[in-house]
mmCIF file of C-alpha atoms in Angstrom:
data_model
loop_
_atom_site.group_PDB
_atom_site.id
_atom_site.type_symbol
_atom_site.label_atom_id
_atom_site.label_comp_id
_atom_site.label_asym_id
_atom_site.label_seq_id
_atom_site.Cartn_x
_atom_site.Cartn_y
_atom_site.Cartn_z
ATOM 1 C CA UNK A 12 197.883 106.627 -2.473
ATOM 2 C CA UNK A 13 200.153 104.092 -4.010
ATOM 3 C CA UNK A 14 203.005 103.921 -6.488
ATOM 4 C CA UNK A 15 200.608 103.447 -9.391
ATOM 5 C CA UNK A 16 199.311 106.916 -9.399
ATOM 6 C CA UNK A 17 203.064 108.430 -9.867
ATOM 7 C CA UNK A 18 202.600 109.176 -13.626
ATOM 8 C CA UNK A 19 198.843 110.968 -12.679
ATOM 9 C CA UNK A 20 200.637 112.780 -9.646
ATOM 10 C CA UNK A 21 202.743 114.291 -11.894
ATOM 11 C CA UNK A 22 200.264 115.294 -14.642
ATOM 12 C CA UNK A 23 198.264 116.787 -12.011
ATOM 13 C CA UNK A 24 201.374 119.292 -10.161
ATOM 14 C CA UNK A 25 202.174 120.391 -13.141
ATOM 15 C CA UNK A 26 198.695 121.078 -14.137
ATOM 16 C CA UNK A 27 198.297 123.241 -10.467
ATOM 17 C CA UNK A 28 201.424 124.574 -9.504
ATOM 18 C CA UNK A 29 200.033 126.809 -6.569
ATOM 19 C CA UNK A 30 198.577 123.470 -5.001
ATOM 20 C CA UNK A 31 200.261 121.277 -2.960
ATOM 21 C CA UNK A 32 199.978 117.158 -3.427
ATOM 22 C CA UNK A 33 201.208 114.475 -1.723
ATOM 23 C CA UNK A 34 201.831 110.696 -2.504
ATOM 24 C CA UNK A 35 202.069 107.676 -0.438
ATOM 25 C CA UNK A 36 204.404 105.370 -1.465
ATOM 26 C CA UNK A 37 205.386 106.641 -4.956
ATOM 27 C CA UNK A 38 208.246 108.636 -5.891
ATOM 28 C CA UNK A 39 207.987 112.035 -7.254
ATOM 29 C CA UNK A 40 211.527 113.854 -6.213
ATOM 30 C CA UNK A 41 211.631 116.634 -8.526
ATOM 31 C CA UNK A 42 208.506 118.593 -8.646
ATOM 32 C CA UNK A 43 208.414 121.912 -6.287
ATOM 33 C CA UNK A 44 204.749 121.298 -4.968
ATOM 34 C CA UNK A 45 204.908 117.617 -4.928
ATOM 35 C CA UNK A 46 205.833 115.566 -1.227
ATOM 36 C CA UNK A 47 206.551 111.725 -1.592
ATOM 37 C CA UNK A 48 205.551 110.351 1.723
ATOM 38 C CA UNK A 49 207.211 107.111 2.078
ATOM 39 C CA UNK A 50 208.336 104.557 5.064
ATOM 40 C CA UNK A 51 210.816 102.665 6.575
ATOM 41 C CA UNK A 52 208.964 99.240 6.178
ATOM 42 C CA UNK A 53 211.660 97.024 6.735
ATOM 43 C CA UNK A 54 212.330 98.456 10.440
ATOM 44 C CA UNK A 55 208.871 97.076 11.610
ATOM 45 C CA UNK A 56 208.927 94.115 9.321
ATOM 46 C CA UNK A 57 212.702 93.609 11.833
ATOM 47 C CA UNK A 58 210.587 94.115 14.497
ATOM 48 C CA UNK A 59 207.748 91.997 14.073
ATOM 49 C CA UNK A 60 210.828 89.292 12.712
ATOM 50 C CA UNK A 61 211.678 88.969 15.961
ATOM 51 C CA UNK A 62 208.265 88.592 17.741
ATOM 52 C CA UNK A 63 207.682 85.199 15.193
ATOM 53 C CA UNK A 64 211.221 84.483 15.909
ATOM 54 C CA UNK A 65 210.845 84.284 19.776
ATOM 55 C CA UNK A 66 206.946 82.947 19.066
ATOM 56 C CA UNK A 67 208.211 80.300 16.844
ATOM 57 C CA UNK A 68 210.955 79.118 19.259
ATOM 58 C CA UNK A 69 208.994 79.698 22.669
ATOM 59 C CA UNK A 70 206.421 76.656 20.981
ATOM 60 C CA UNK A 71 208.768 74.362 20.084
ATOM 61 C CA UNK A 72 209.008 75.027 16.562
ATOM 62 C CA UNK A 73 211.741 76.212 14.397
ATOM 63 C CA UNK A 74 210.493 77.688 10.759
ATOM 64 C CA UNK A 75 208.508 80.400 9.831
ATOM 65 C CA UNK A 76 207.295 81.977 6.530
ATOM 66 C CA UNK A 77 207.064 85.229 4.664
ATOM 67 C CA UNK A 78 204.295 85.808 1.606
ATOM 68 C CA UNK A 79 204.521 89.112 -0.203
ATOM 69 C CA UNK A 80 202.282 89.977 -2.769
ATOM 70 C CA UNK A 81 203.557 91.721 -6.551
ATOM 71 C CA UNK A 82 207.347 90.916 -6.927
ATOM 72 C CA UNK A 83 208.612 94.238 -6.986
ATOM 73 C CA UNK A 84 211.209 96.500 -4.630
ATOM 74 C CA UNK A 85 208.885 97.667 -2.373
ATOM 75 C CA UNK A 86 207.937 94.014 -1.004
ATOM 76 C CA UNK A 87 211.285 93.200 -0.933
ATOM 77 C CA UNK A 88 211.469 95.861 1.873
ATOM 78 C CA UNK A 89 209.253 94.200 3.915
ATOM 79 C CA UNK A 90 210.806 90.633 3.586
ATOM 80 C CA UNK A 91 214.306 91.933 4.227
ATOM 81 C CA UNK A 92 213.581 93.471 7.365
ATOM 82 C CA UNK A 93 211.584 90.325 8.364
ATOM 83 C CA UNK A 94 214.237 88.226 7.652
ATOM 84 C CA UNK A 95 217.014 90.437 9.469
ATOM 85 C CA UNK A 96 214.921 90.585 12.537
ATOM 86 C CA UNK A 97 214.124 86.724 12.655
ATOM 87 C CA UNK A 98 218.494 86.532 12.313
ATOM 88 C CA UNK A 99 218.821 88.968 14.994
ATOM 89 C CA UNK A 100 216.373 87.641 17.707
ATOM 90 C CA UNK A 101 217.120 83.726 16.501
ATOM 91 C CA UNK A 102 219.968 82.982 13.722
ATOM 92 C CA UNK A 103 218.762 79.661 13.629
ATOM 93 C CA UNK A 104 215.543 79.467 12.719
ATOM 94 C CA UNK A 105 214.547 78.823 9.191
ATOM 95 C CA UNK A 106 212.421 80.915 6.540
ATOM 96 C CA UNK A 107 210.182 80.090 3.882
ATOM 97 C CA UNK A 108 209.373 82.580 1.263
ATOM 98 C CA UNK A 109 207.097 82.951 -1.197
ATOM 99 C CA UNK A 110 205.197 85.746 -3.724
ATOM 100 C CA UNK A 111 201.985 85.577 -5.191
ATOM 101 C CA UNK A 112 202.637 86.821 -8.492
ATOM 102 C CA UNK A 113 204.002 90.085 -10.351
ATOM 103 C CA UNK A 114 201.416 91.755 -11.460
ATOM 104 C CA UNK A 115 199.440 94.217 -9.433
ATOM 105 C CA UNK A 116 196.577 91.410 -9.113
ATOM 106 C CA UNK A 117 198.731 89.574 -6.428
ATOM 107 C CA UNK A 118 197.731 91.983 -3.924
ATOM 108 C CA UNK A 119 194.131 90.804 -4.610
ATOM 109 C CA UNK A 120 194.089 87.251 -5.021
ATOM 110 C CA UNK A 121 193.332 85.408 -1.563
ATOM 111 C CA UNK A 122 193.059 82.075 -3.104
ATOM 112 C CA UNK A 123 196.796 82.255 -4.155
ATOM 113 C CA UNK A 124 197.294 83.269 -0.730
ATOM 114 C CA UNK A 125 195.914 80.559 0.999
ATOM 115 C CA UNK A 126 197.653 77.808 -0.962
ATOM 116 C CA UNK A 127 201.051 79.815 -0.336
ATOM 117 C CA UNK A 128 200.405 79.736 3.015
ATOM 118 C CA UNK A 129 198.882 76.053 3.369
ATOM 119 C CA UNK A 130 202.275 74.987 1.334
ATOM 120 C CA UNK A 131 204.472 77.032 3.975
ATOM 121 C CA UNK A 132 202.702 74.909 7.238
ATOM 122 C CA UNK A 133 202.886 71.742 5.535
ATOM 123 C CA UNK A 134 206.884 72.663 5.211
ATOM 124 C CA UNK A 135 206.543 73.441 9.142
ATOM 125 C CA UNK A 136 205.710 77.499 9.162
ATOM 126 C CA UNK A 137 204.623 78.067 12.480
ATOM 127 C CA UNK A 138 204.278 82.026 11.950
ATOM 128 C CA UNK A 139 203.810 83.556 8.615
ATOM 129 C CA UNK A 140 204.096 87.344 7.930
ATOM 130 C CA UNK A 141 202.155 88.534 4.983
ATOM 131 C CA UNK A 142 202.545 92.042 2.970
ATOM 132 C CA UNK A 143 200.579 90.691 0.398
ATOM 133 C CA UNK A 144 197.106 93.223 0.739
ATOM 134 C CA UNK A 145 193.849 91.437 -0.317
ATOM 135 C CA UNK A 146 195.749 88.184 -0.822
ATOM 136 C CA UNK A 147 196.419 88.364 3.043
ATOM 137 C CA UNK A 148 192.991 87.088 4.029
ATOM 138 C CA UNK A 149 193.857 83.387 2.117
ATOM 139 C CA UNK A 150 196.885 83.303 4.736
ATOM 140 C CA UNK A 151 194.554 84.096 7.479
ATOM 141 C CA UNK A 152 192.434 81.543 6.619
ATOM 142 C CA UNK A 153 194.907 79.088 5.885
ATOM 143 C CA UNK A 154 196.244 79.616 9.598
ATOM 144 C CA UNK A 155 193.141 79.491 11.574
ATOM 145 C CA UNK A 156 192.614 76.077 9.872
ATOM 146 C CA UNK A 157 196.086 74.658 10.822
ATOM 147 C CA UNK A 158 196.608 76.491 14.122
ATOM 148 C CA UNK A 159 199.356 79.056 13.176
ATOM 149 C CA UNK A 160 200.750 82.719 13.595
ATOM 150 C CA UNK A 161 199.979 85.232 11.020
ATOM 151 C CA UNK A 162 201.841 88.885 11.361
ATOM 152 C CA UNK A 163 199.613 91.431 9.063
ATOM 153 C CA UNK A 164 200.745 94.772 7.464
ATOM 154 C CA UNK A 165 200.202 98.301 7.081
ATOM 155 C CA UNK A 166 196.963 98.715 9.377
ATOM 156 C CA UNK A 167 195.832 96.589 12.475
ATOM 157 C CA UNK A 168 194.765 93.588 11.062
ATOM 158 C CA UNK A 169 195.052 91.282 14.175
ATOM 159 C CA UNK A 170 191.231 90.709 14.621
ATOM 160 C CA UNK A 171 191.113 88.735 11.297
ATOM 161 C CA UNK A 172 193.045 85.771 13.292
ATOM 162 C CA UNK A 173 190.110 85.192 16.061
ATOM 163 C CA UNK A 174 188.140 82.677 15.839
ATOM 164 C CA UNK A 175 184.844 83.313 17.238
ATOM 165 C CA UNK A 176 183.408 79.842 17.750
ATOM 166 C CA UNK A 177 186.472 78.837 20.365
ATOM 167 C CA UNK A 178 188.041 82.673 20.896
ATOM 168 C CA UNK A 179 191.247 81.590 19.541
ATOM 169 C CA UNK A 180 193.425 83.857 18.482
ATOM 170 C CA UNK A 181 195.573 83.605 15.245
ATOM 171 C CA UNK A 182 196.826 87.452 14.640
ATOM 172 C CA UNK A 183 200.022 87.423 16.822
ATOM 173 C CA UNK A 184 200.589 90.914 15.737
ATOM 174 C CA UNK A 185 200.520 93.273 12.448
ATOM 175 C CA UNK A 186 203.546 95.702 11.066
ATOM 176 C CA UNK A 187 201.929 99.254 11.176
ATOM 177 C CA UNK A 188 202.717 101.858 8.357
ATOM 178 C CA UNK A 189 200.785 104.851 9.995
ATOM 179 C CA UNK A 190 200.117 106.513 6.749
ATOM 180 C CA UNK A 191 197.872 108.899 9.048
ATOM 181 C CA UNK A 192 200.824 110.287 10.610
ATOM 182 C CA UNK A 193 202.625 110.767 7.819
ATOM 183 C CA UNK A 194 199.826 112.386 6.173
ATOM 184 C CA UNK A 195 199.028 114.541 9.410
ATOM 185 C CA UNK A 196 202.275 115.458 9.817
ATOM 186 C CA UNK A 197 203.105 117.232 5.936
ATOM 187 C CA UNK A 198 198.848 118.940 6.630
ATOM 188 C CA UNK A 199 200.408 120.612 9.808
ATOM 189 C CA UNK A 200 204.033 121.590 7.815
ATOM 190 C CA UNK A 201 201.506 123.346 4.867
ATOM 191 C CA UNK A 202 199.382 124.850 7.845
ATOM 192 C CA UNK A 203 202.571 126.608 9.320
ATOM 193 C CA UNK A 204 204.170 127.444 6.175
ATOM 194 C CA UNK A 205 207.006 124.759 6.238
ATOM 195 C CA UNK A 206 206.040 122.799 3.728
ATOM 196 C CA UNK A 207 208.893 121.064 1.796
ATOM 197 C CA UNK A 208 208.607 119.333 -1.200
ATOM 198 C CA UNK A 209 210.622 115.888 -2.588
ATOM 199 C CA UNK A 210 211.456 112.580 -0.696
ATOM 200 C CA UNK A 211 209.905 112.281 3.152
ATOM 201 C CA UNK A 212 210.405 108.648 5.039
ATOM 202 C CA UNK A 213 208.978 107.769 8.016
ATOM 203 C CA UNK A 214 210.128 105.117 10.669
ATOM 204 C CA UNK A 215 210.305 104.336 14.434
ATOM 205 C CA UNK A 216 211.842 108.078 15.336
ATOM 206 C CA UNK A 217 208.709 109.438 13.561
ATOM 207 C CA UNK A 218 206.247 110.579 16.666
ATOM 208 C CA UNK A 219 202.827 112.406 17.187
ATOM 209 C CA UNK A 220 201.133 112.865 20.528
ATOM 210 C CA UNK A 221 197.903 112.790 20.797
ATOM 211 C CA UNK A 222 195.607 113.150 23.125
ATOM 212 C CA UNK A 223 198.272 110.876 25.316
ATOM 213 C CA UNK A 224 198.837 108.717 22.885
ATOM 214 C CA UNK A 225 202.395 107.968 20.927
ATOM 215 C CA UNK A 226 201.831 107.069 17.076
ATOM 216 C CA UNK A 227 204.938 106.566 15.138
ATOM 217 C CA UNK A 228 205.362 106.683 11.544
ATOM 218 C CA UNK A 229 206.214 102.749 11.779
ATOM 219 C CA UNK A 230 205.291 100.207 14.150
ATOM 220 C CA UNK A 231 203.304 97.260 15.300
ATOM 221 C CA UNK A 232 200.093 96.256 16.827
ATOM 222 C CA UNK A 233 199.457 95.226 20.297
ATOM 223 C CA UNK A 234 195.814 94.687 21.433
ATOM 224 C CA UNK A 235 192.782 92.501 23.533
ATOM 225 C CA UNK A 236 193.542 89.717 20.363
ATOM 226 C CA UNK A 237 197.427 89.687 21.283
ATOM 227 C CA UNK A 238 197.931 90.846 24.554
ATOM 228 C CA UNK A 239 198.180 86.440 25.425
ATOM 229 C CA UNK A 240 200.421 85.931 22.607
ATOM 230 C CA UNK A 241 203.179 88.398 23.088
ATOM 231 C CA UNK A 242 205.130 88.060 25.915
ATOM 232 C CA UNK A 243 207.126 90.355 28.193
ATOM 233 C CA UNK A 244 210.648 88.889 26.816
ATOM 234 C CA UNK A 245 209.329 89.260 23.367
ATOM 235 C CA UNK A 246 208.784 93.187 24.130
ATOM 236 C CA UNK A 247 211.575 93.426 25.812
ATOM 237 C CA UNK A 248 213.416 92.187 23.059
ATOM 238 C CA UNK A 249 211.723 94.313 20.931
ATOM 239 C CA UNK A 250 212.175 97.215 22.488
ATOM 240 C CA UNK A 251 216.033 96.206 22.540
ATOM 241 C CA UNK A 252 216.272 96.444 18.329
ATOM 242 C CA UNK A 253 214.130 99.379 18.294
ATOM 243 C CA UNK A 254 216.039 101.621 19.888
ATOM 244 C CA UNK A 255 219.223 100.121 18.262
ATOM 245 C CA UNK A 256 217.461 101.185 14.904
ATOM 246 C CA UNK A 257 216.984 104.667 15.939
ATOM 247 C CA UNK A 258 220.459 104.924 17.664
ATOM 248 C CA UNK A 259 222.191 103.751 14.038
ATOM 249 C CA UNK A 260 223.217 100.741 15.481
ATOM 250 C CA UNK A 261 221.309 97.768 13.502
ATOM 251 C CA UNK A 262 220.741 99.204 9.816
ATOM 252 C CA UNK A 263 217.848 97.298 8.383
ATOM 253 C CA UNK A 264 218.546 95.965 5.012
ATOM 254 C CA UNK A 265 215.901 96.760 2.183
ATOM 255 C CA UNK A 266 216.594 93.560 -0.119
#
């Protein structure tokens, strides 16, 4: 998992060419037993744009901020879907931006994160969105201290905005890369024989059922630490540039 293991990926298939492999986030196009499973971030980072959008606005406020970890492409993806989605649900709200370094320690450095973050309120962030890893936690912390909005990334990381000594709640939502479904999706094409290697991306058309429940390859988080946050309009607003992504008719930039 991760670009980093690209060069070992390809070692490896070359190594075992009757065994299949599979890598999240990297890019390996040109090996016949080799799938690159990679995502559509910046269609949920649009979404979750316009929830602190409409969040920011609904409380009177009118800036909100983005903090990415390493400096590199794939962050970029998440920022440029943030920032089209805040455009699309409010053109005139303002964004504050900021990485924590670029090397691959930024993703791990939660003490950068929290002064990014800390600098972003004090310029008026009301809602800061952070694909940014380990660094994330600094953010949270930063917000449950000044009484803002953080969006997390990849997995459902809205519990790490409660508070437990007053039961506030800080998360307002997270941008979910379902790496599971991507994953369970290329086990079940080896299973029935359809595997196919090179370059497979995942976004909001991606779907698996199961056991009642819809999981796409991209989305965003909605639980008990939420639900009071989130409003109807939001979701319906949501829902609005969701299906406008599928349909073709918003294209998400990814820079």
């Amino acid at each position: 998992v991760g670009f980093l293991f690209e060069d070992a990926i390809k070692a490896v298939a070359d190594e075992f060419p009757d065994t299949k492999f599979g890598i999240v986030d990297g890019y390996v196009p040109d090996k016949p037993n080799v799938i690159s499973l990679r995502f559509r971030e910046q269609d949920g980072s649009f979404l979750v744009g316009v929830i602190a959008a409409l969040k920011a606005k609904a409380d009177g406020a009118d800036t909100v901020g983005f903090v990415g970890g390493m400096d590199i492409p794939l962050i970029h993806k998440f920022e440029a879907g943030y920032k089209a989605g805040i455009e699309y649900a409010w053109p005139e709200c303002q964004i504050l931006s900021d990485y924590a370094g670029s090397a691959p320690s930024a993703f791990a450095d939660p003490v950068k994160g929290k002064e990014l973050a800390l600098a972003q309120i004090d310029k008026g962030a009301h809602v800061i969105y952070h694909a940014s890893g380990l660094t994330g936690v600094g953010v949270y912390e930063a917000a449950k201290e000044r009484g803002v909005y953080v969006i997390g990334v990849d997995s459902n990381q809205n519990h790490l905005g409660h508070v437990k000594e007053t039961g506030e709640n800080y998360g307002l939502t997270s941008m979910l890369k379902q790496v599971d479904v991507a994953v369970y999706l290329s086990i079940k094409d080896i299973v029935n024989g359809t595997f196919q290697p090179g370059v497979r991306e995942y976004g909001l058309g991606d779907k698996v059922e199961i056991q009642g429940n819809t999981y796409r390859g991209i989305y965003f988080a909605m639980d008990e630490y939420n639900d009071d946050l989130v409003t109807q309009e939001m979701l319906d607003k949501v829902a609005e540039a969701e299906q406008k992504i599928i349909s073709g008719e918003i294209v998400v930039p990814e820079k």
